[in-house]
Coordinates of C-alpha atoms in Angstrom, one line a residue:
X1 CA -24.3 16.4 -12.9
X2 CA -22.4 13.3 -12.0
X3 CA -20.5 13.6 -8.5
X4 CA -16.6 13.3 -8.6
X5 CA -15.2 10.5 -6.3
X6 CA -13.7 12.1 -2.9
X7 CA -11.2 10.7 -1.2
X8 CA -10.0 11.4 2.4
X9 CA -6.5 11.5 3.0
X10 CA -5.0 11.9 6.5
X11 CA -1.2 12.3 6.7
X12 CA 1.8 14.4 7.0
X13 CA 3.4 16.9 5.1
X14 CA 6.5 16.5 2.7
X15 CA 8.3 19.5 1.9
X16 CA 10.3 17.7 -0.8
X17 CA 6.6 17.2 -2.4
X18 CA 7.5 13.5 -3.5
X19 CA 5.8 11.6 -0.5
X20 CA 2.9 12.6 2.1
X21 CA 0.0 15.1 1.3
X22 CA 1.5 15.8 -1.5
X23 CA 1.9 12.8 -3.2
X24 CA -1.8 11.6 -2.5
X25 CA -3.5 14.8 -3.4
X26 CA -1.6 14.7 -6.7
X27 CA -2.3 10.6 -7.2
X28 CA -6.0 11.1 -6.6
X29 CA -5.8 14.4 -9.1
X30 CA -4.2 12.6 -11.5
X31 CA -7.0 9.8 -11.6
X32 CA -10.0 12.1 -11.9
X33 CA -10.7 11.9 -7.7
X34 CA -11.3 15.0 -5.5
X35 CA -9.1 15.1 -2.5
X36 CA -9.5 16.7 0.5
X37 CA -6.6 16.3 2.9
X38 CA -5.8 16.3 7.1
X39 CA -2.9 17.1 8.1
X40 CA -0.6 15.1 11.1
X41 CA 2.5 16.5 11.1
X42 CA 5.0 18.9 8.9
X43 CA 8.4 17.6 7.9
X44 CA 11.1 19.3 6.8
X45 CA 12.6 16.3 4.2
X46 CA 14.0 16.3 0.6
X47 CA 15.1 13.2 -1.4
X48 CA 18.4 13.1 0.9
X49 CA 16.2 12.5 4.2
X50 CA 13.9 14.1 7.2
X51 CA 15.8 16.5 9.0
X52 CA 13.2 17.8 11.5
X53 CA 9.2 16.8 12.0
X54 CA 6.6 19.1 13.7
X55 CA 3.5 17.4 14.6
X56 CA 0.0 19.0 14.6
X57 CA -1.8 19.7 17.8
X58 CA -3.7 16.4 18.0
X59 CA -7.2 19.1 19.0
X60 CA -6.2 20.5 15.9
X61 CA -6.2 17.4 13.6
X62 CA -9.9 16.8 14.7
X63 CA -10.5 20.2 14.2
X64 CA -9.8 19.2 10.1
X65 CA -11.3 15.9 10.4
X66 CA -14.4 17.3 11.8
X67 CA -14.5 20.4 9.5
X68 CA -14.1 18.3 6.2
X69 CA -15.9 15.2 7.1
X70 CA -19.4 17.1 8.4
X71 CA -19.5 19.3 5.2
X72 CA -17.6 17.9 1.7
X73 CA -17.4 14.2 2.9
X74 CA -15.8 11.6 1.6
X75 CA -16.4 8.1 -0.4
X76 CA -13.0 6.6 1.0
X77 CA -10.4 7.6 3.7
X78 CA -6.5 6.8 3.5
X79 CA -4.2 7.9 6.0
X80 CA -0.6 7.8 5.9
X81 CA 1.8 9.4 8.8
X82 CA 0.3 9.7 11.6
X83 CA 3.0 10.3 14.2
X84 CA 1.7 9.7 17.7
X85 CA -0.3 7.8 19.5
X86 CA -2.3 10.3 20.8
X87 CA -3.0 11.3 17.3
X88 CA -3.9 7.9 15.9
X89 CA -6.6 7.6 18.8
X90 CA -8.3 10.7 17.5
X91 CA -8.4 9.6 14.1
X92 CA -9.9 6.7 15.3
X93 CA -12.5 8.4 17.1
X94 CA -13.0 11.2 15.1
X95 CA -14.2 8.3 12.1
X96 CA -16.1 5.9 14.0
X97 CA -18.4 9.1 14.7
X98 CA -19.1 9.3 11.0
X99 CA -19.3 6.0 10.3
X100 CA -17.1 5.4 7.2
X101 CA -15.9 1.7 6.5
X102 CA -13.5 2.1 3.5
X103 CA -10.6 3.1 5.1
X104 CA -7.0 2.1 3.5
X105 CA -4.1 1.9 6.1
X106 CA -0.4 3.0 4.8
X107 CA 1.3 2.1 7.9
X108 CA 3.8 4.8 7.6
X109 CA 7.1 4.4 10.0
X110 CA 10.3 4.6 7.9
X111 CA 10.4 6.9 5.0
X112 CA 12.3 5.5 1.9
X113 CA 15.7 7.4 2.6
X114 CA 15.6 5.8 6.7
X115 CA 14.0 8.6 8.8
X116 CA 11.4 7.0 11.7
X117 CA 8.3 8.6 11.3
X118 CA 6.1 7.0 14.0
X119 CA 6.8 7.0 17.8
X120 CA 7.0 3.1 19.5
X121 CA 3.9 4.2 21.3
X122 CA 2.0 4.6 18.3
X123 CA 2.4 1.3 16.7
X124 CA 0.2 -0.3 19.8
X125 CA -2.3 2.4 19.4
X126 CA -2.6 1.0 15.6
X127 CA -2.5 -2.3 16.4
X128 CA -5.2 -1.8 18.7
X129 CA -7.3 0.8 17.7
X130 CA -6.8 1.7 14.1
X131 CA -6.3 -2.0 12.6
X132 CA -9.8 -3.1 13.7
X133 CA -11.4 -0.3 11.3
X134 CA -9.1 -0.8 8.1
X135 CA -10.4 -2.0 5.3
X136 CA -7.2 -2.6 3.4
X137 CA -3.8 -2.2 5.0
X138 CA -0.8 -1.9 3.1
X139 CA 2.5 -2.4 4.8
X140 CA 5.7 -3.3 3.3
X141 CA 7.4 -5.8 4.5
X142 CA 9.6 -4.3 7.2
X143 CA 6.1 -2.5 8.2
X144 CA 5.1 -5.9 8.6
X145 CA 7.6 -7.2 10.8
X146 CA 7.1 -4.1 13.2
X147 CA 3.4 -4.8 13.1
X148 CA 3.5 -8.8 13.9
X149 CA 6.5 -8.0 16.6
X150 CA 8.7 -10.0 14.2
X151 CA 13.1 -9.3 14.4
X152 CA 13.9 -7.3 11.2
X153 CA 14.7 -10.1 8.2
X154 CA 12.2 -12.7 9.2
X155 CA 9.8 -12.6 5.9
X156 CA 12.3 -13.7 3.8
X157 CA 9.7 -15.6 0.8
X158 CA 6.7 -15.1 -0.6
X159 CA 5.7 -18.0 1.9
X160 CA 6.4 -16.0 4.8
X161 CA 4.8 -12.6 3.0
X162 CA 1.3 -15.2 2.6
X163 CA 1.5 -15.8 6.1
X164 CA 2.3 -12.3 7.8
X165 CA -1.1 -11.4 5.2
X166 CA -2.9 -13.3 7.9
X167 CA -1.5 -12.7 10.6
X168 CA -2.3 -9.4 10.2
X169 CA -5.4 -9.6 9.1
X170 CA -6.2 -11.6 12.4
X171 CA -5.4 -8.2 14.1
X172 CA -8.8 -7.0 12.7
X173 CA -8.0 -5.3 8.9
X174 CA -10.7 -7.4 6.7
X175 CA -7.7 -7.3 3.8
X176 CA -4.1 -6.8 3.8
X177 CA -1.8 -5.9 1.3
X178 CA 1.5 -7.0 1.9
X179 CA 3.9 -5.5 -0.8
X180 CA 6.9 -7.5 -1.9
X181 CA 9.2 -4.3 -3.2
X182 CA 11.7 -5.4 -1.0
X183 CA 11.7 -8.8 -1.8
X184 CA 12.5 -9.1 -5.3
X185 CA 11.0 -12.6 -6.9
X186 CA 13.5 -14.1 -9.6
X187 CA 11.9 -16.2 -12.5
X188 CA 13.3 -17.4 -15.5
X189 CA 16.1 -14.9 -15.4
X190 CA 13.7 -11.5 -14.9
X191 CA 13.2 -10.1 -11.4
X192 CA 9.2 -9.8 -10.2
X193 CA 8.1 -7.6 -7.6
X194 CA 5.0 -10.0 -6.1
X195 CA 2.7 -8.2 -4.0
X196 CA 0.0 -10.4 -1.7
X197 CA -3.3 -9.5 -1.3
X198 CA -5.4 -11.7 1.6
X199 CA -9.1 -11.4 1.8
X200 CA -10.4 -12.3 5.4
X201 CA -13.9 -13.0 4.7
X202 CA -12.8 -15.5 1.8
X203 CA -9.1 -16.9 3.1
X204 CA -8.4 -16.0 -1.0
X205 CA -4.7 -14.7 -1.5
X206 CA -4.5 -13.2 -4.8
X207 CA -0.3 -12.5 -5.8
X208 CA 0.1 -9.1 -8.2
X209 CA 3.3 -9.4 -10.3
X210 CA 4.8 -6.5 -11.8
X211 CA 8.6 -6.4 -13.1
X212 CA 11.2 -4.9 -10.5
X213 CA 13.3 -2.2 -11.6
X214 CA 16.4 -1.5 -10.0
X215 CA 15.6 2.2 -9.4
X216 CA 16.5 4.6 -6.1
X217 CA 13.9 7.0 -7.3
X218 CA 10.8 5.7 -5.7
X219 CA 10.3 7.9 -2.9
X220 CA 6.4 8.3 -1.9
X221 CA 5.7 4.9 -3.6
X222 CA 3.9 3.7 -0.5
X223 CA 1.8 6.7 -0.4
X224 CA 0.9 6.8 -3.8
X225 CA 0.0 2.9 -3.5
X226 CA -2.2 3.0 -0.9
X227 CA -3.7 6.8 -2.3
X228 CA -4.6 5.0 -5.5
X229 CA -6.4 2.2 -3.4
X230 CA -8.4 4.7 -1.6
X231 CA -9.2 6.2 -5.4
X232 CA -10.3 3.1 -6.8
X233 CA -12.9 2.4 -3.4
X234 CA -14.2 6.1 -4.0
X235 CA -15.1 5.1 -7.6
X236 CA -16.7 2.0 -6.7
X237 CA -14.2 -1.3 -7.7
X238 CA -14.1 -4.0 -5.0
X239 CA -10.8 -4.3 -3.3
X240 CA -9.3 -6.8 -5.7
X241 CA -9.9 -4.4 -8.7
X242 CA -9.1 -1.3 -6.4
X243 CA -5.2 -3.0 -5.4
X244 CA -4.4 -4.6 -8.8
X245 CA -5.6 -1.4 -10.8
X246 CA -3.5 0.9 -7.7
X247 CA -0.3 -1.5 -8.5
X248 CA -0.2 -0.7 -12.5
X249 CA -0.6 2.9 -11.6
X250 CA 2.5 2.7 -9.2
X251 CA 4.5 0.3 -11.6
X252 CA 3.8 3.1 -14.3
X253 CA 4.8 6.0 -12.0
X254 CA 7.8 4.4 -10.5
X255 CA 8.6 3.5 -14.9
X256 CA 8.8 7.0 -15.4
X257 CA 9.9 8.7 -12.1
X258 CA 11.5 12.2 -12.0
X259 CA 15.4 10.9 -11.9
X260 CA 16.7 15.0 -12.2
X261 CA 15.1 15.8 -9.2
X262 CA 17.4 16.2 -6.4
X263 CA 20.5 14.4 -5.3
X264 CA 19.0 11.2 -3.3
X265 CA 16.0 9.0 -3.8
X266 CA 13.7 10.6 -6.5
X267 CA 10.1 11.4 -6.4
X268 CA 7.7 8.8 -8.8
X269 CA 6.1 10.1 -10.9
X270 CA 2.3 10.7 -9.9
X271 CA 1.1 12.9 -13.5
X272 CA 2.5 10.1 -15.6
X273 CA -1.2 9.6 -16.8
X274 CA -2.2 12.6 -17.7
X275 CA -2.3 13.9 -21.2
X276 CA -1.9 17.7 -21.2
X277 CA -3.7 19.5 -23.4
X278 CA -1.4 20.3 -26.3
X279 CA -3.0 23.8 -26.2
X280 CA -3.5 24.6 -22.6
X281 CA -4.3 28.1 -21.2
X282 CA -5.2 29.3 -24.7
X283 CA -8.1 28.6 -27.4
X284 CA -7.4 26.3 -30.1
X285 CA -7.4 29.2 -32.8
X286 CA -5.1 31.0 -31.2
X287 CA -2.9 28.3 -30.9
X288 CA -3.2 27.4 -34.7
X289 CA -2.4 30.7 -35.0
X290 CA 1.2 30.8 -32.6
X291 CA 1.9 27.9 -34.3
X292 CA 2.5 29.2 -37.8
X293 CA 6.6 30.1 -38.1
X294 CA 7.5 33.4 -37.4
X295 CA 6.3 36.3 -40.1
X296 CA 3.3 33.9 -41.7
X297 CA 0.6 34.7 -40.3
X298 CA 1.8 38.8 -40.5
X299 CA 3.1 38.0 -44.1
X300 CA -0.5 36.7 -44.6
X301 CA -3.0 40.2 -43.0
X302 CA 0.0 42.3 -43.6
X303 CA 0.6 41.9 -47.7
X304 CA 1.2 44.1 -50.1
X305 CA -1.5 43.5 -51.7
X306 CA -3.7 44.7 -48.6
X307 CA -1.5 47.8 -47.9
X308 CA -2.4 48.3 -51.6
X309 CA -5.9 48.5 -50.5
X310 CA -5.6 50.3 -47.4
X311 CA -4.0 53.3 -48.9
X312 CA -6.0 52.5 -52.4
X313 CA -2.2 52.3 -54.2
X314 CA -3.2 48.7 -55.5
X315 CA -3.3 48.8 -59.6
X316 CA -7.0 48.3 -60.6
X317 CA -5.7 45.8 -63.2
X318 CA -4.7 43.5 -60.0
X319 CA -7.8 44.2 -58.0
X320 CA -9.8 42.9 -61.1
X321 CA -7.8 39.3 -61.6
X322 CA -8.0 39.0 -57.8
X323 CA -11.9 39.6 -57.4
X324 CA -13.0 37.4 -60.5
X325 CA -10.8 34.4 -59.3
X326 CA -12.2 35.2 -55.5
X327 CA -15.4 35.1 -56.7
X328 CA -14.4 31.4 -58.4
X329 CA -13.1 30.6 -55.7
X330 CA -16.0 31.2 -53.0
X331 CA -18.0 28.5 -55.0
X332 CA -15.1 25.9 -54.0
X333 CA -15.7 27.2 -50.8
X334 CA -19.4 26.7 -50.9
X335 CA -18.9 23.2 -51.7
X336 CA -16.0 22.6 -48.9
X337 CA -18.9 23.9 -46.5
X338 CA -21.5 21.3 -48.0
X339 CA -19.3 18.8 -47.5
X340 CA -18.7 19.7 -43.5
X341 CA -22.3 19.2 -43.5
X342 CA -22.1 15.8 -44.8
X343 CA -19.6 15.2 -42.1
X344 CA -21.2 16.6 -39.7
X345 CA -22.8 14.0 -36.7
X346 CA -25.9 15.8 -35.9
X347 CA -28.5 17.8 -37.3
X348 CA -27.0 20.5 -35.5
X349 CA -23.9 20.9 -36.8
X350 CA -25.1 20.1 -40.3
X351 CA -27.7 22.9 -39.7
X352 CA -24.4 25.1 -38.8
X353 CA -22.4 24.1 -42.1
X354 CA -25.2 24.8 -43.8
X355 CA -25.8 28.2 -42.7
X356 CA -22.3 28.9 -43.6
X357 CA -23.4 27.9 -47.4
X358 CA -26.1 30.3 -47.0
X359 CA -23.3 32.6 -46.3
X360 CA -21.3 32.3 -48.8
X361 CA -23.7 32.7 -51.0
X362 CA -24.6 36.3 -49.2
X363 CA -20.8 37.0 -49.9
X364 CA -21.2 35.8 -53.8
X365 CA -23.9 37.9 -53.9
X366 CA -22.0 41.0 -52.6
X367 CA -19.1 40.5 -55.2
X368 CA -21.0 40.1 -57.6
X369 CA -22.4 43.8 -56.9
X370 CA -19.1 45.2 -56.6
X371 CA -18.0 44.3 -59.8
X372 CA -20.8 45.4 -61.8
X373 CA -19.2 48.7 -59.7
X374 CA -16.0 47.8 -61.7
X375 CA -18.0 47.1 -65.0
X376 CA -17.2 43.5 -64.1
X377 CA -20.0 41.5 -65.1
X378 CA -21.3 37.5 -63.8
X379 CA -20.5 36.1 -67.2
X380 CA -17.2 37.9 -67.6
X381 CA -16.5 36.4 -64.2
X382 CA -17.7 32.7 -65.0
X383 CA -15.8 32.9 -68.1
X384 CA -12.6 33.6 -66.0
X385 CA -10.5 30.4 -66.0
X386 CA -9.1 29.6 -62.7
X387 CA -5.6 30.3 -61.7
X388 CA -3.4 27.4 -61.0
X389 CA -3.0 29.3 -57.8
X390 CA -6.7 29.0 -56.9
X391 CA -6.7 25.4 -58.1
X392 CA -4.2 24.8 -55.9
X393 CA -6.1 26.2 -53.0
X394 CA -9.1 25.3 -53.2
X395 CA -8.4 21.5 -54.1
X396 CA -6.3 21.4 -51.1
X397 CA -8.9 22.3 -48.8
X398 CA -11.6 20.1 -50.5
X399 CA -9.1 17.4 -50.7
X400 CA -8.3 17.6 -46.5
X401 CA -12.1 17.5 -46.4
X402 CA -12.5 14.1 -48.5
X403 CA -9.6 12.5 -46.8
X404 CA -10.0 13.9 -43.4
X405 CA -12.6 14.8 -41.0
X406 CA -14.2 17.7 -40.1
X407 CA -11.8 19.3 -38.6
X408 CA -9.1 18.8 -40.8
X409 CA -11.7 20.8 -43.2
X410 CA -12.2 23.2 -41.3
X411 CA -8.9 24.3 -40.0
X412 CA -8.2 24.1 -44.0
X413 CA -11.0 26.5 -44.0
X414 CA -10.0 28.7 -41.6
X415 CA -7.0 31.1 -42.6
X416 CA -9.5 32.2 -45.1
X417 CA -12.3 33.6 -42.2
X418 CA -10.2 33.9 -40.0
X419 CA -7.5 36.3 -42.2
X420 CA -10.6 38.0 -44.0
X421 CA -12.2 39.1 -40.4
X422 CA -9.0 40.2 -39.0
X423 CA -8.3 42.0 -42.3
X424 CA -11.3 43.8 -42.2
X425 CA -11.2 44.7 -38.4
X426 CA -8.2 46.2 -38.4
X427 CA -8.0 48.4 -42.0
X428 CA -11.4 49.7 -41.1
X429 CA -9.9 50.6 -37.6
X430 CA -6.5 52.1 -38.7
X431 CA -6.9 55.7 -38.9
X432 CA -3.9 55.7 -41.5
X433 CA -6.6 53.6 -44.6
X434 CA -7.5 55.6 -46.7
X435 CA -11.0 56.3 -46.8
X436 CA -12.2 59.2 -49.4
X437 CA -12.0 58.1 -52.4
X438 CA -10.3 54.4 -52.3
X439 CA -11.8 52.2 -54.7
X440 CA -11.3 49.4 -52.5
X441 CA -13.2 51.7 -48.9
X442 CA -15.9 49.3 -50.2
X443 CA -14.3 46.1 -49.7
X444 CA -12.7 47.0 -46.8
X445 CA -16.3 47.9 -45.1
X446 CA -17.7 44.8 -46.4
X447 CA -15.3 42.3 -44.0
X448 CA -15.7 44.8 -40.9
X449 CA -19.2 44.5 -41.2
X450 CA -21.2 42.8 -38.1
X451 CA -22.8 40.3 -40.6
X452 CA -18.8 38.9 -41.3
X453 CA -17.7 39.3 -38.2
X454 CA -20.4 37.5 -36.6
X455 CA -19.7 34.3 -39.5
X456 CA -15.9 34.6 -38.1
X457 CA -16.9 34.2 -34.2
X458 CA -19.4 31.5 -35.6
X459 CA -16.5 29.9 -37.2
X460 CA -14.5 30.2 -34.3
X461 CA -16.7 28.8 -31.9
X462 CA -17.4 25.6 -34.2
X463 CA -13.5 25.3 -34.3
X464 CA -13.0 25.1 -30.6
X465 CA -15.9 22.5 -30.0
X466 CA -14.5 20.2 -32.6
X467 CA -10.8 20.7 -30.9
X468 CA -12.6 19.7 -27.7
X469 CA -12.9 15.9 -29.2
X470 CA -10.2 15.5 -31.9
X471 CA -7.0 16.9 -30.8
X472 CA -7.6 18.4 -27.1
X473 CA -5.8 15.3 -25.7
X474 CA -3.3 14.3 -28.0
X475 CA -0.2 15.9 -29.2
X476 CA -0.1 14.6 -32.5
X477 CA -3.3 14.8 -33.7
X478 CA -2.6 18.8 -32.6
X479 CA 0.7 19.1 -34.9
X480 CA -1.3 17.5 -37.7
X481 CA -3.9 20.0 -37.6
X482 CA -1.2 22.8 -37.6
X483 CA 0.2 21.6 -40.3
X484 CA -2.1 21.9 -42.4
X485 CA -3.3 25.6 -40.8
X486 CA 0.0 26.5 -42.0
X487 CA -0.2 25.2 -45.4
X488 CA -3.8 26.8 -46.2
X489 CA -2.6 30.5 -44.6
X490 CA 0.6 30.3 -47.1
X491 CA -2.1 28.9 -50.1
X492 CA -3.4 32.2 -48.8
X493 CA -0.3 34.3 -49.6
X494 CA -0.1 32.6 -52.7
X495 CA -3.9 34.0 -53.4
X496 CA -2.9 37.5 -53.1
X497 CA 0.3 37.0 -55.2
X498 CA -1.3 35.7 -57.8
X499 CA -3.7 38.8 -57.5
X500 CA -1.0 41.0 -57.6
X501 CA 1.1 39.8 -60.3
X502 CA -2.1 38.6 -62.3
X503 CA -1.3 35.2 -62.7

């Protein structure tokens, strides 16, 4: 089994759950990353602002360094707020002790709505002990000015921004990212946001452009950033590949951040690409099945035609139309079968499709017994013409299987095994079917039967691994599928109507 990426992330806690811990556990979630997480210090914050911060026992925060680090590990380390000095020197010493070198920097000291979030004493313990060890630092550029000592204002150009890069990176990170969201860059009447990435062992400065938008809700954006970074490192891309693939994902998230969540500067959003599964927390039959309108799927197991059966009130006359044109119509269904096996990838699954042709044929064989019950013989049957009702049905599904794949012929399929094992279940069950002399006790045994029900969980189980890679990830290809779920189950109504009325 192939190990996830882990990533590291030390920080503090946001309450609001838009910056901090938060917002880098759910950044490295969202790009297929395991993270593990250290806290620093608790804040009590929403979009408005910070209103109080409680900072960990500094003992403590080794306590979780040492805990995760000597047991789950880590392929990359980010850390975030770290509060005090005191705590910034045991980070420090805590990671030279296990010796990891890709370590991403977010030096966290204003949060986006104004709060301080690092004590003056701390930003010397940086400069001197954290810096030397960072891989990639990320500061903005106020961060930036703080860092170099410079009056608040002074990077005023993307000049300036190359040149703080490194400056900084003279203070020991081997590559700084110094991100230009608060400098917006104006060409040819659109505004840029230019981020600058300088790599100390080459003197390369590579600039990342991205369009600005004019949006308050970008709270955690420097978080997220540098949590990306550290998610790229874990899965192996240099730091170039790591910091321009981090920047779409933050351009993305900031594109579609949560604007209706609370009153001040809005979380980004961090799920933004992940694809839920358009059936999640339920199998793929049943959700065929819940999406059938209201009353279809009951209309379907619950006609009249099968009350007839359960309580053996069903004219003979209608049984006899029904079983001659099901008997016709289990050939169409042989061939719809034959043709999932010519669609099929592997062996396997043609072996599969083929045993449900074997099936079938079992089934034929079994109605064909039954009617010589009825004084119904094979020739009278074959001599049957087909109702436009079963034409209708059985083209439809043979036509989703020529124009579609194998899923779209089997869901066609399905309503038909699926409806037949639930039938059969249930009238056998229900103490209220009528079971001394009802002609149709037979019928009834014959879908309750272990070999049936065995084809239906077969069926079922097929279904769901073909969900898995046609329509577990997109939305549309789901609603196609259901559509045409729906349309074979009411082809199905249609089937006992036409057995019913005899036409």
């Amino acid at each position: 089994m192939t190990a996830i990426p882990k990533v590291l992330t030390i920080a503090g806690s946001d309450s609001g759950g838009g910056a901090g811990i938060q917002a880098d556990l759910k950044t490295l979630t969202s790009l297929n990353v395991y993270g593990s997480s250290v806290l620093t210090s608790l804040t009590s914050q929403n979009t408005l602002g910070v209103d109080a911060i409680h900072n960990v026992p500094t003992d403590f925060v080794q306590k979780q360094l040492d805990a995760v680090l000597s047991d789950i590990g880590t392929d990359a380390i980010k850390t975030g707020m770290l509060a005090s000095g005191a705590i910034v020197q045991a980070v420090v010493d805590t990671l030279k002790k296990y010796n990891h070198d890709k370590l991403v920097v977010d030096p966290v000291m204003i949060s986006t709505s104004g709060s301080k979030l690092l004590a003056e004493d701390a930003v010397q313990t940086c400069i001197d002990s954290l810096l030397p060890i960072t891989l990639v630092l990320t500061p903005n550029v106020p961060e930036a000015e703080v860092l170099l000592g410079m009056s608040s204002g002074s990077i005023k150009t993307l000049d300036d921004m190359r040149t703080a890069a490194k400056k900084l990176a003279d203070l020991g990170p081997r590559n700084v990212l110094v991100k230009g969201g608060h400098l917006p860059v104006e060409r040819n009447g659109e505004k840029y946001v230019v981020d600058v990435l300088y790599e100390k062992k080459t003197g390369e400065y590579h600039e990342i452009e991205n369009p600005y938008r004019d949006t308050k809700d970008t709270h955690g954006t420097g978080c997220t950033l540098s949590a990306a970074i550290a998610a790229g490192l874990a899965q192996g891309n240099d730091v170039v590949m790591a910091v321009k693939k981090a920047t779409i994902y933050i351009q993305d998230a900031i594109n579609a951040s949560h604007a209706s969540i609370g009153k001040g500067a809005g979380p980004v959003n961090h799920l933004h690409n992940i694809h839920l599964r358009p059936y999640a927390c339920k199998s793929y039959v049943q959700a065929l099945k819940e999406s059938l309108p209201d009353g279809v799927w009951d209309e379907f197991i619950d006609h009249p035609f099968v009350r007839g059966m359960a309580d053996g009130t069903l004219p003979r006359e209608s049984f006899i139309f029904y079983i001659k044109q099901d008997y016709l119509y289990l050939q169409h269904y042989a061939r719809s079968a034959a043709l999932a096996a010519y669609k099929s990838p592997d062996i396997d699954m043609a072996a599969r499709n083929a045993k449900i042709v074997l099936h079938i044929q079992h089934e034929m064989q079994m109605h064909l017994k039954y009617c010589e019950s009825w004084g119904i013989s094979k020739e009278d049957i074959l001599a049957t013409p087909e109702s436009v009702y079963n034409v209708a049905y059985t083209r439809y599904v043979l036509d989703k299987g020529a124009t579609g794949d194998q899923l779209d012929l089997q869901v066609a399929m399905a309503p038909c095994l699926l409806g037949y094992g639930e039938i059969g279940v249930k009238l056998y069950n229900d103490p209220n079917t009528k079971r001394e002399g009802n002609p149709y006790w037979t019928w009834i045994k014959n879908y309750a039967e272990d070999d049936f029900q065995d084809a239906v969980r077969n069926g079922k189980a097929l279904l769901e691994e073909l969900a898995i890679h046609h329509v577990s990830t997109s939305p549309s290809r789901f609603k196609e599928t259901c559509e045409i779920f729906e349309q074979a189950t009411r082809l199905e109504i249609k089937f006992w109507e036409m057995g019913l009325h005899r036409k």
